Short mmCIF file of C-alpha atoms in Angstrom, two decimals:
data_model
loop_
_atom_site.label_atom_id
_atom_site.label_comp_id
_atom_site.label_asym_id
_atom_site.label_seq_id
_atom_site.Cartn_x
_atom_site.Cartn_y
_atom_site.Cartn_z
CA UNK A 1 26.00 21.33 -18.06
CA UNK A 2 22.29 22.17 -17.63
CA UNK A 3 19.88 20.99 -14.80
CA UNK A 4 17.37 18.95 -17.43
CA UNK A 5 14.55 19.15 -14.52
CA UNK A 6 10.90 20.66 -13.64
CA UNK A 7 12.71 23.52 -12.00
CA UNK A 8 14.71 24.24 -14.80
CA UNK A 9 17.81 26.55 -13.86
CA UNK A 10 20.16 27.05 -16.50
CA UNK A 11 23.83 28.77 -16.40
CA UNK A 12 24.50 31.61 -18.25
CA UNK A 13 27.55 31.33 -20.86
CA UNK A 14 27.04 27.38 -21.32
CA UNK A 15 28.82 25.83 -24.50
CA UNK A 16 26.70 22.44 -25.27
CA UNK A 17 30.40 20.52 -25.72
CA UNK A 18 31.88 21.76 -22.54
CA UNK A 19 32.30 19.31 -19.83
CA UNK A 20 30.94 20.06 -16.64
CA UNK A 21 33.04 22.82 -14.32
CA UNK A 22 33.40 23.38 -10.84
CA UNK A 23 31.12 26.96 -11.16
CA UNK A 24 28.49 24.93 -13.47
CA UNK A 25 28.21 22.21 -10.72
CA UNK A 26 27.94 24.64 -7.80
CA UNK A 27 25.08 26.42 -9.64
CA UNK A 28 23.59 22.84 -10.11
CA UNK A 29 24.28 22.09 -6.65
CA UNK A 30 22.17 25.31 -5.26
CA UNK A 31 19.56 24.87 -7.58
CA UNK A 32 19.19 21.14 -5.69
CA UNK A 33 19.51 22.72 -3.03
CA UNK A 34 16.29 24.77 -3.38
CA UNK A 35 14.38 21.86 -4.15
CA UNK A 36 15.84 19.87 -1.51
CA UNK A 37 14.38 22.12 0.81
CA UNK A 38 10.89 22.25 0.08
CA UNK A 39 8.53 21.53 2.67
CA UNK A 40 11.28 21.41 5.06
CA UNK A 41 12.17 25.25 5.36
CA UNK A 42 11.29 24.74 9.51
CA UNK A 43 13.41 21.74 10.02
CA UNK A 44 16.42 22.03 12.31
CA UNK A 45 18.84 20.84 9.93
CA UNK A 46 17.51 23.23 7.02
CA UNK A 47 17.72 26.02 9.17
CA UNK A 48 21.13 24.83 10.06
CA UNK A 49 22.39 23.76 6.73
CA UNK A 50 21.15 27.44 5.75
CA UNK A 51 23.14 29.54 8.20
CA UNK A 52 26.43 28.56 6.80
CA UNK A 53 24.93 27.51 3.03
CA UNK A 54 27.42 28.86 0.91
CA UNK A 55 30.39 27.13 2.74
CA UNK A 56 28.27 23.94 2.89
CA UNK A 57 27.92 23.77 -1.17
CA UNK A 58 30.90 25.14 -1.80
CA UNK A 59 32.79 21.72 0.53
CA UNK A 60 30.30 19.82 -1.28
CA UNK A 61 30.94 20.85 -4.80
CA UNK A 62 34.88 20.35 -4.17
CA UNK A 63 34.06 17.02 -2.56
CA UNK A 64 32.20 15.74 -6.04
CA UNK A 65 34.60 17.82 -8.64
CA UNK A 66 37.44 16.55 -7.06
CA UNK A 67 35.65 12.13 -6.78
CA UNK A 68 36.17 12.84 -2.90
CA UNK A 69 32.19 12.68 -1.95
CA UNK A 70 30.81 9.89 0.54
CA UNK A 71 27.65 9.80 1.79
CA UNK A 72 27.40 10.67 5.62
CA UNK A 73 25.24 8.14 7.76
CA UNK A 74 22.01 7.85 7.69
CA UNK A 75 18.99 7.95 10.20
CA UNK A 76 16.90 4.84 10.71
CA UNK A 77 13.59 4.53 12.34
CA UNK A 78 10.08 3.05 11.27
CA UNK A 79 7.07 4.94 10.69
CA UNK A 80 3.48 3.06 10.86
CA UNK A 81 1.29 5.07 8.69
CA UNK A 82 -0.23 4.17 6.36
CA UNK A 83 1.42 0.70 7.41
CA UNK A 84 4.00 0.05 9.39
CA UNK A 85 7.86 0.58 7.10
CA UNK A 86 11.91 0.88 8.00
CA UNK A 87 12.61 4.19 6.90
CA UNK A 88 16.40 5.01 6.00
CA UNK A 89 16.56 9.00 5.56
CA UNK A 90 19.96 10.04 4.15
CA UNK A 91 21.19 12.96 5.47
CA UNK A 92 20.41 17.01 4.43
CA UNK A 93 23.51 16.94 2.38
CA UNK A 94 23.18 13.98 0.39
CA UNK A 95 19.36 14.76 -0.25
CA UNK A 96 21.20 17.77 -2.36
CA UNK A 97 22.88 15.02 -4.53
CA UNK A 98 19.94 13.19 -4.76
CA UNK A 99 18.42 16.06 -6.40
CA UNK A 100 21.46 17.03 -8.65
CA UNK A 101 21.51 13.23 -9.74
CA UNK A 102 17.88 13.53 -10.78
CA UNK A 103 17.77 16.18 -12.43
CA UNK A 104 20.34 15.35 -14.55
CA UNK A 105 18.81 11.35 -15.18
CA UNK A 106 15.42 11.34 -14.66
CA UNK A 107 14.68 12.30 -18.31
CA UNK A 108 17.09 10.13 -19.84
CA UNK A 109 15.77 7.07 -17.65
CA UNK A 110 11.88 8.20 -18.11
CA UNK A 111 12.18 8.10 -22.05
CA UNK A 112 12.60 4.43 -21.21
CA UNK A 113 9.60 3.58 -19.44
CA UNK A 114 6.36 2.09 -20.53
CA UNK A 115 3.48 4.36 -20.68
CA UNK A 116 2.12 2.32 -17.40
CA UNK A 117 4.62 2.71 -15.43
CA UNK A 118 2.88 5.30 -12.82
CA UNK A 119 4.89 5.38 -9.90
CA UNK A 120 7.10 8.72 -9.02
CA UNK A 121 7.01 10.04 -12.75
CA UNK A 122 6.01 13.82 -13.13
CA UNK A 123 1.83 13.71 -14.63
CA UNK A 124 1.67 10.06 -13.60
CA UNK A 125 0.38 9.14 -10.55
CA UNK A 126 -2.15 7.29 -8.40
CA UNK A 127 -5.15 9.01 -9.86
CA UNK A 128 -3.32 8.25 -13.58
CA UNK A 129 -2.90 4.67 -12.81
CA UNK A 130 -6.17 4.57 -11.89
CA UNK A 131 -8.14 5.90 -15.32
CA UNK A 132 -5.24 3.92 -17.10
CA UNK A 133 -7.01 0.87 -15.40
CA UNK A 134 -10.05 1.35 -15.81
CA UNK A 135 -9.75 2.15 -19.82
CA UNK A 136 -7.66 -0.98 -19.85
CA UNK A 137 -11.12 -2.53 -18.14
CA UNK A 138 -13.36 -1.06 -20.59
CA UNK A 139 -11.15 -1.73 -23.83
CA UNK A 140 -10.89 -5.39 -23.27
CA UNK A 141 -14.44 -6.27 -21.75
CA UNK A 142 -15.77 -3.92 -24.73
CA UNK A 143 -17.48 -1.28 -22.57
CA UNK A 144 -18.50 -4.23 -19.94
CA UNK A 145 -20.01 -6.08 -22.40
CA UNK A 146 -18.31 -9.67 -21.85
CA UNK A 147 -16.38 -11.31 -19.14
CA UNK A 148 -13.26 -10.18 -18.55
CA UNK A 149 -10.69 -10.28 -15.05
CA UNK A 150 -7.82 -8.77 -13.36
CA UNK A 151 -4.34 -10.70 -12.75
CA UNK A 152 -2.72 -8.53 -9.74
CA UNK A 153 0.27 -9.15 -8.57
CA UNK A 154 2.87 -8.28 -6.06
CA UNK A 155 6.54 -8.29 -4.98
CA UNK A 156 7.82 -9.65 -1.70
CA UNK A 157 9.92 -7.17 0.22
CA UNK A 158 10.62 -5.53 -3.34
CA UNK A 159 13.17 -2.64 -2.15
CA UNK A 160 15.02 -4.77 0.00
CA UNK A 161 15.63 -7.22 -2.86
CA UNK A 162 17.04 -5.77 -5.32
CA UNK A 163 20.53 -6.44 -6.04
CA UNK A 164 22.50 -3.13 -6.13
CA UNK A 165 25.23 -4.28 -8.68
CA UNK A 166 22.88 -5.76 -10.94
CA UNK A 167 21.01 -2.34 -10.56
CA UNK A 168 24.61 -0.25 -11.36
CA UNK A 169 24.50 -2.78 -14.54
CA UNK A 170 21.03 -2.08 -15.72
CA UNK A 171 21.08 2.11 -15.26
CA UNK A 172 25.00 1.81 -17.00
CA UNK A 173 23.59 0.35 -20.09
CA UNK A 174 20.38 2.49 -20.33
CA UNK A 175 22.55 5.69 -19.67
CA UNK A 176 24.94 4.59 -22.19
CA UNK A 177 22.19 3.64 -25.07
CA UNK A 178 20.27 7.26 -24.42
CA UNK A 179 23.63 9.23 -24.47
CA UNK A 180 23.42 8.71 -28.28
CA UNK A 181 19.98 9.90 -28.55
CA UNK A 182 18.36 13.03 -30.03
CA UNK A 183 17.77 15.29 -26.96
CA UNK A 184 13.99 16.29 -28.55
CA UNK A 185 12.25 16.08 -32.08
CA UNK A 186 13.72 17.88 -34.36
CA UNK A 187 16.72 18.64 -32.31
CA UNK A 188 20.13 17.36 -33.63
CA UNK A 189 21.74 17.95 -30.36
CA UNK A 190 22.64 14.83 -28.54
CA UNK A 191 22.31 14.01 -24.74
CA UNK A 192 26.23 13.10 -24.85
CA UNK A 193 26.51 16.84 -26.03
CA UNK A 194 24.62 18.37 -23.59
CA UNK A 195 25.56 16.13 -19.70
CA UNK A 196 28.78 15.03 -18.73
CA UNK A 197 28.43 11.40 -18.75
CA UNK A 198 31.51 10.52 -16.73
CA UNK A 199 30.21 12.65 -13.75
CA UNK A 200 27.27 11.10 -14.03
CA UNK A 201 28.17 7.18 -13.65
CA UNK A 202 30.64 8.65 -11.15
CA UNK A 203 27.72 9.49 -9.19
CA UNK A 204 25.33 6.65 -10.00
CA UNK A 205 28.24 4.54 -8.50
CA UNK A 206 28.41 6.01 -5.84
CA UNK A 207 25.12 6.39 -4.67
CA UNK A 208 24.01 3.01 -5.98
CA UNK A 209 26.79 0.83 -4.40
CA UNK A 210 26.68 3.25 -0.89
CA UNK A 211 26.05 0.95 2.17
CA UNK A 212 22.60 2.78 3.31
CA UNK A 213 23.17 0.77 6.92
CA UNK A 214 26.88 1.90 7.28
CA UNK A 215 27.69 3.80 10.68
CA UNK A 216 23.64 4.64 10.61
CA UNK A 217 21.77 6.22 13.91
CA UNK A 218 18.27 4.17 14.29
CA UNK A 219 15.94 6.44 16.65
CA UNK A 220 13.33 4.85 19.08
CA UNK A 221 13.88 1.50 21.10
CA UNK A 222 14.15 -1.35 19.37
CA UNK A 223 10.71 -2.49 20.44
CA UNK A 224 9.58 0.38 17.27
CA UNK A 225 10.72 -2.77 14.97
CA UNK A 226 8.78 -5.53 16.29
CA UNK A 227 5.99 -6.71 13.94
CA UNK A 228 8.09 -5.61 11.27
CA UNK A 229 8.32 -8.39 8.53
CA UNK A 230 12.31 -9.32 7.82
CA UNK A 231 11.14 -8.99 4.22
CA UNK A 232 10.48 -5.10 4.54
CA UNK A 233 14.01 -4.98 6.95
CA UNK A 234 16.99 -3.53 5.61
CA UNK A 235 19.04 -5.01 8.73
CA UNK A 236 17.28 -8.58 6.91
CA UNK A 237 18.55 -8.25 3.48
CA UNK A 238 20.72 -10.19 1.43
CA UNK A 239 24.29 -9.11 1.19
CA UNK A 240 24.51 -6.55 -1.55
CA UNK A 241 21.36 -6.04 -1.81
CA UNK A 242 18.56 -3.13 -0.62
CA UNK A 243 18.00 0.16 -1.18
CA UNK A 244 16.84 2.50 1.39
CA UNK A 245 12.60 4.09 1.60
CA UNK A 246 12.43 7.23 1.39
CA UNK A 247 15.42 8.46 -0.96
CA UNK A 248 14.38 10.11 -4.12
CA UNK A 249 16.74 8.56 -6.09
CA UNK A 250 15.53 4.94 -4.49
CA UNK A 251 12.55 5.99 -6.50
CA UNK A 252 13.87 6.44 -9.84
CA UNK A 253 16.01 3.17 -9.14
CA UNK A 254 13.13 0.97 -8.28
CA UNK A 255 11.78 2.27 -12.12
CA UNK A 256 14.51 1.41 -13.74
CA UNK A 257 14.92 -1.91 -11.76
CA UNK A 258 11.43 -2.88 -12.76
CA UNK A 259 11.61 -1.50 -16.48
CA UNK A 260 13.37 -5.14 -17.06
CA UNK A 261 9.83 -7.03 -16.12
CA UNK A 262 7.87 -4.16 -17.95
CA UNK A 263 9.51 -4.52 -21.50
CA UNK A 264 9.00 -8.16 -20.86
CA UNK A 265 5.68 -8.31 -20.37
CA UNK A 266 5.12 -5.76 -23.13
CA UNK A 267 7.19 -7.34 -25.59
CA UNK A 268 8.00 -10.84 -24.91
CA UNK A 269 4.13 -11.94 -23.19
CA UNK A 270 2.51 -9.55 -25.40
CA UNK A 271 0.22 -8.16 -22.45
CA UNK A 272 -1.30 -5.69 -24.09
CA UNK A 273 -3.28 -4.32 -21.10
CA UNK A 274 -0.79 -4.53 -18.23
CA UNK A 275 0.44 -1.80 -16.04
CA UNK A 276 2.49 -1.04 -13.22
CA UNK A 277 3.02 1.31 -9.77
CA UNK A 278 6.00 0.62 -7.77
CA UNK A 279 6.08 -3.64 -6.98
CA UNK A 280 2.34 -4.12 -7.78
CA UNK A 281 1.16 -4.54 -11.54
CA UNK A 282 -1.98 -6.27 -13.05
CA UNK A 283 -2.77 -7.81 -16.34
CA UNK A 284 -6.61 -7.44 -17.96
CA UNK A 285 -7.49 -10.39 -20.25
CA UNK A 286 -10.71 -11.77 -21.19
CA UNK A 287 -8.64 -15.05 -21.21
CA UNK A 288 -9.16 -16.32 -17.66
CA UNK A 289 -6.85 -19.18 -18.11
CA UNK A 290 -4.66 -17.70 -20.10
CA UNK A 291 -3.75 -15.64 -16.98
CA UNK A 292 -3.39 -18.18 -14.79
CA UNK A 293 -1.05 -19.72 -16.82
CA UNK A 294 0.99 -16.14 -16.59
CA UNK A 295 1.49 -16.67 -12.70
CA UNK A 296 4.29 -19.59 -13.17
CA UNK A 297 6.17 -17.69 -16.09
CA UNK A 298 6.77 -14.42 -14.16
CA UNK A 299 7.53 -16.17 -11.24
CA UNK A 300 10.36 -18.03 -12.56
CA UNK A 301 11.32 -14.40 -14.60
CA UNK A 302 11.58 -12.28 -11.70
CA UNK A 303 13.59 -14.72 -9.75
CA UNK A 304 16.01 -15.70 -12.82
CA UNK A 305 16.66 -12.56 -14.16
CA UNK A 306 16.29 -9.71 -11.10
CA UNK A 307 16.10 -12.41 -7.76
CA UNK A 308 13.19 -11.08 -6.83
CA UNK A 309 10.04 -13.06 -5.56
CA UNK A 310 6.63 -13.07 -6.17
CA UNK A 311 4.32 -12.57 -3.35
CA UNK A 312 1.85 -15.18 -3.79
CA UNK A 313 -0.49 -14.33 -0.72
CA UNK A 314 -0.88 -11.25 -2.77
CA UNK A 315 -1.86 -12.33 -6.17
CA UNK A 316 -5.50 -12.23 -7.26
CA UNK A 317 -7.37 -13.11 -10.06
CA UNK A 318 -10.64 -10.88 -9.86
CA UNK A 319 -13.64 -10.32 -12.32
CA UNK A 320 -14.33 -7.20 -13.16
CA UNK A 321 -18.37 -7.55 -12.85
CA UNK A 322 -17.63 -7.83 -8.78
CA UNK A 323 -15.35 -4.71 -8.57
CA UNK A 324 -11.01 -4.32 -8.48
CA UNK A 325 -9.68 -2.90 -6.11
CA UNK A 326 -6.72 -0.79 -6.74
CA UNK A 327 -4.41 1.96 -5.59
CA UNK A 328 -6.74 2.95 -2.85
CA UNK A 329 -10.27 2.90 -5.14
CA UNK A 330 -12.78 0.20 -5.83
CA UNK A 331 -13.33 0.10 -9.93
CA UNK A 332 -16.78 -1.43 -10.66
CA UNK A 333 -18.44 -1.14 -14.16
CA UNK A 334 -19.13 2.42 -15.14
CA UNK A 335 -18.03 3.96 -11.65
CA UNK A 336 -15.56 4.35 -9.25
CA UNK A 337 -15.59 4.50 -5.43
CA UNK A 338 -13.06 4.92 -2.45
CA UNK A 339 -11.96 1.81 -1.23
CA UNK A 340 -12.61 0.35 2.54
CA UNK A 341 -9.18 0.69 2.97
CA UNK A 342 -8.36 4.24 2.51
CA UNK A 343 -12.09 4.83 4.26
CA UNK A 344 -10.39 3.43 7.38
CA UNK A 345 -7.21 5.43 7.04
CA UNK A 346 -9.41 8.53 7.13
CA UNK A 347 -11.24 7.57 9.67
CA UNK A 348 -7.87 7.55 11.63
CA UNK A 349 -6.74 10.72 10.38
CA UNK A 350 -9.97 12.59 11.11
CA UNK A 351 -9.60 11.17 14.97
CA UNK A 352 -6.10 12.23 15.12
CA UNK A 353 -7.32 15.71 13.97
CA UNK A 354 -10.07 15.98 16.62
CA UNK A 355 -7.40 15.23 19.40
CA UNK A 356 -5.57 18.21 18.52
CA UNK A 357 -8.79 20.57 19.28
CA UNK A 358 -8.96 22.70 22.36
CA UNK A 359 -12.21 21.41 24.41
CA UNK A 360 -12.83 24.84 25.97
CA UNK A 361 -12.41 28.53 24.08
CA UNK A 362 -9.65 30.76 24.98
CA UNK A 363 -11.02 33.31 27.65
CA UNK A 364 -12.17 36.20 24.81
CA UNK A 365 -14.35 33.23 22.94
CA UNK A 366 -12.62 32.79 20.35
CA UNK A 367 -9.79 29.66 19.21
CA UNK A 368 -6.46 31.58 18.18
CA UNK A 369 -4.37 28.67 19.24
CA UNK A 370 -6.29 26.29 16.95
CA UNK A 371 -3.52 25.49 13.21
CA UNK A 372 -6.34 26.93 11.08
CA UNK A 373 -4.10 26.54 8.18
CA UNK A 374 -3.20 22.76 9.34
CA UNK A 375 -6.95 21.89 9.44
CA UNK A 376 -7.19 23.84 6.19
CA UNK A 377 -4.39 21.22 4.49
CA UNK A 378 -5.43 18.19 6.19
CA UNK A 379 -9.40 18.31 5.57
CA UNK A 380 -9.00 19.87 2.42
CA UNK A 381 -6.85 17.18 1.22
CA UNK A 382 -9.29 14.52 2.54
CA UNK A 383 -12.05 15.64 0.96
CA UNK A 384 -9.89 16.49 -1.68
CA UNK A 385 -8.65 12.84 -2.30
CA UNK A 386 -12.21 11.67 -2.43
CA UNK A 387 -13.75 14.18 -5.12
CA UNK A 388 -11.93 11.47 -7.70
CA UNK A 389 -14.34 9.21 -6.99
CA UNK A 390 -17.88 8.70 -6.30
CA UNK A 391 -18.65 9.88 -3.14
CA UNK A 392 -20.80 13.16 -3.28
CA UNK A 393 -23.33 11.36 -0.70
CA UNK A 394 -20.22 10.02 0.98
CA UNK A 395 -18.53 13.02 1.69
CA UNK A 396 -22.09 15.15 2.55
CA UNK A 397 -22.55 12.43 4.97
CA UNK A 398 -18.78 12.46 6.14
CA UNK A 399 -19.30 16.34 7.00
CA UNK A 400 -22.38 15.95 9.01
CA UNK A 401 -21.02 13.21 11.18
CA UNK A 402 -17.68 13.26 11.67
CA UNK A 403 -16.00 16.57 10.71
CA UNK A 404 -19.57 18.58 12.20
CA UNK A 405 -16.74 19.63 15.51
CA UNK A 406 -14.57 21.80 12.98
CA UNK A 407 -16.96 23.85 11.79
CA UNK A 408 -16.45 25.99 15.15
CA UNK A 409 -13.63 27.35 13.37
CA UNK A 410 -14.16 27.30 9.56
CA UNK A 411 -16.73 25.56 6.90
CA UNK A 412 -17.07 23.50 4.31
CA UNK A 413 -17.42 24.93 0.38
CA UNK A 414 -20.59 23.67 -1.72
CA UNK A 415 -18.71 21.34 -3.65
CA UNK A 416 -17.84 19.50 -0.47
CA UNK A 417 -13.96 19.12 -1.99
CA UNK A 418 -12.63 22.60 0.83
CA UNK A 419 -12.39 23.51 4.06
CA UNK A 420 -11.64 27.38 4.88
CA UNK A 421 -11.17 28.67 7.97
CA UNK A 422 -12.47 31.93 9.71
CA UNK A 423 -10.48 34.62 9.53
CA UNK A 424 -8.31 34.84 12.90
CA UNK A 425 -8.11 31.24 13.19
#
């Protein structure tokens, strides 16, 4: 079976009609495994997992050949950046199935999606959802020309209410409907002739109906939760029901989960401009009444057919003329800016930075023990983040008042979008 993924390892000696063998799954397995570890290569467990790697796959591959594979428990704790969220991190191991379960799905589930669905979907992002905004903006209104408004909306406590069996039901029917389709134009083999289906609902089972809260170790005091809605709580949720931040595939599941409300407002409501990232999705409609009259309707849809609820302190019905904000930028006619919102959460970043600066120089002059490759990532990706948007005045005057102390040990390019540090640093 190949690994259908950006990473793209294949085995050598495959046979499309083949099911999947113990030596085609290992080679799967370490090919997760090598994406499982990015960014993470100095982690304790990594390093750990890595000493001994080829007996930990090997255990691991007999343990899913052979149906014997549980997940081990998980780690709980809360993290309050950019707000404050239960995180459920599963551990090293069962990251590696993660991966090996998306790589073999994430195409087949992807081909379903609406083209505005933005959310965890390789190309499609923030910035994407963005532009596919604001040419939904400009395509109703006519280039700005008439009156025209925003319906956003949002879901309460989204990944801690959806209903795991109901979400086993919706990703058996869409794997079943795809396994009879053409793999690629032009292409007469089938995705039933290329994956081994039966390992794969084994595994979407599994990791679907897995109790993310069984046997789990929650780090800090329980003071870390306080302030914590019971909405965004795992230890809060209805019976049955949650999946855990943080997971990739809890990602791909909260697509496919939603893809139900997408096709329905596509097909059923006919919202022609409507698009979605994670829980919160807009409409655009000249029609200001005819969106208002949309609020009721997918209420009553997202608690009858996924029993989810719609968070009405959240929903807004804005005109374009005054500006939209959305997914951390302010769209107003012709332009966008950064939004007060992320503003603030780099003005927190950029303080925690300047706490980690030595106030005095080492005793030749110079600041070896300064991260010049941290500072490098951080400011780079601030400034970075920005160059979206309008804010060439915003980020000259960013530089000369708040980020002046770093240029004691690097600068800032001409395009204002770098930092690079000096060499020894």
């Amino acid at each position: 079976m190949h690994i259908l993924s950006p990473f793209s390892i294949y085995i050598s000696g495959y046979h499309s009609t083949m099911k999947l063998t113990r030596e085609q799954l290992y080679a799967d397995l370490h090919a997760a495994y090598i994406e499982a570890r990015k960014h993470k290569r100095s982690r304790d467990y990594q390093q750990q997992f890595e000493r001994d790697m080829y007996w930990q796959l090997k255990y691991l591959c007999d343990e899913l050949y052979e149906r014997r594979y549980t997940p081990q428990p998980a780690t709980c704790f809360t993290i309050c950046d950019p707000k404050k969220r239960e995180i459920v991190a599963a551990e090293f191991r069962d990251r590696i199935v993660h991966h090996l379960y998306y790589s073999y799905t994430h195409q087949l589930f992807e081909r379903t999606f609406i083209e505005d669905a933005y959310s965890c979907i390789e190309s499609r992002g923030t910035h994407y959802g963005v532009k596919r905004l604001q040419q939904h903006i400009r395509e109703e209104s006519q280039n700005y020309t008439r009156p025209c408004y925003v319906l956003k909306m949002d879901i309460r406590g989204y990944f801690m209410g959806i209903d795991r069996k109901r979400l086993l039901e919706l990703c058996r029917a869409t794997l079943q409907k795809m396994s009879s389709h053409v793999i690629s134009k032009g292409c007469t083999e089938r995705w039933a002739d290329r994956l081994d289906f039966d390992f794969i609902d084994y595994l979407t089972e599994t990791i679907i109906l897995a109790d993310p809260l069984k046997d789990c170790i929650c780090l800090g005091w329980p003071y870390r939760w306080q302030g914590l809605p019971d909405s965004k709580s795992l230890f809060h949720a209805k019976v049955g029901c949650g999946l855990p931040i943080g997971n990739l595939t809890s990602q791909l599941f909260s697509n496919v989960y939603l893809n139900v409300l997408d096709q329905w407002m596509k097909r059923t409501l006919h919202c022609r401009h409507y698009g979605r990232y994670v829980d919160d999705f807009y409409v655009v409609s000249c029609d200001r009444e005819w969106l208002k009259a949309l609020i009721p309707r997918v209420r009553t849809f997202l608690m009858d057919e996924l029993g989810l609820t719609l968070h009405e302190g959240k929903t807004q019905l804005c005109n374009v003329m005054y500006g939209v904000s959305y997914l951390g930028a302010y769209l107003k006619p012709w332009r966008t800016y950064v939004s007060h919102q992320t503003l603030r959460r780099i003005d927190k970043k950029i303080w925690l930075l300047k706490r980690t600066l030595p106030v005095v120089p080492s005793p030749d002059g110079r600041y070896k023990h300064v991260d010049g490759e941290h500072l490098r990532s951080s400011l780079s990706s601030i400034l970075g983040l920005m160059r979206h948007h309008a804010s060439w005045h915003l980020r000259g005057r960013l530089i000369s008042e708040q980020l002046h102390p770093f240029e004691r040990y690097g600068f800032f390019d001409r395009e204002r979008t770098k930092f690079i540090p000096y060499q020894g640093i």
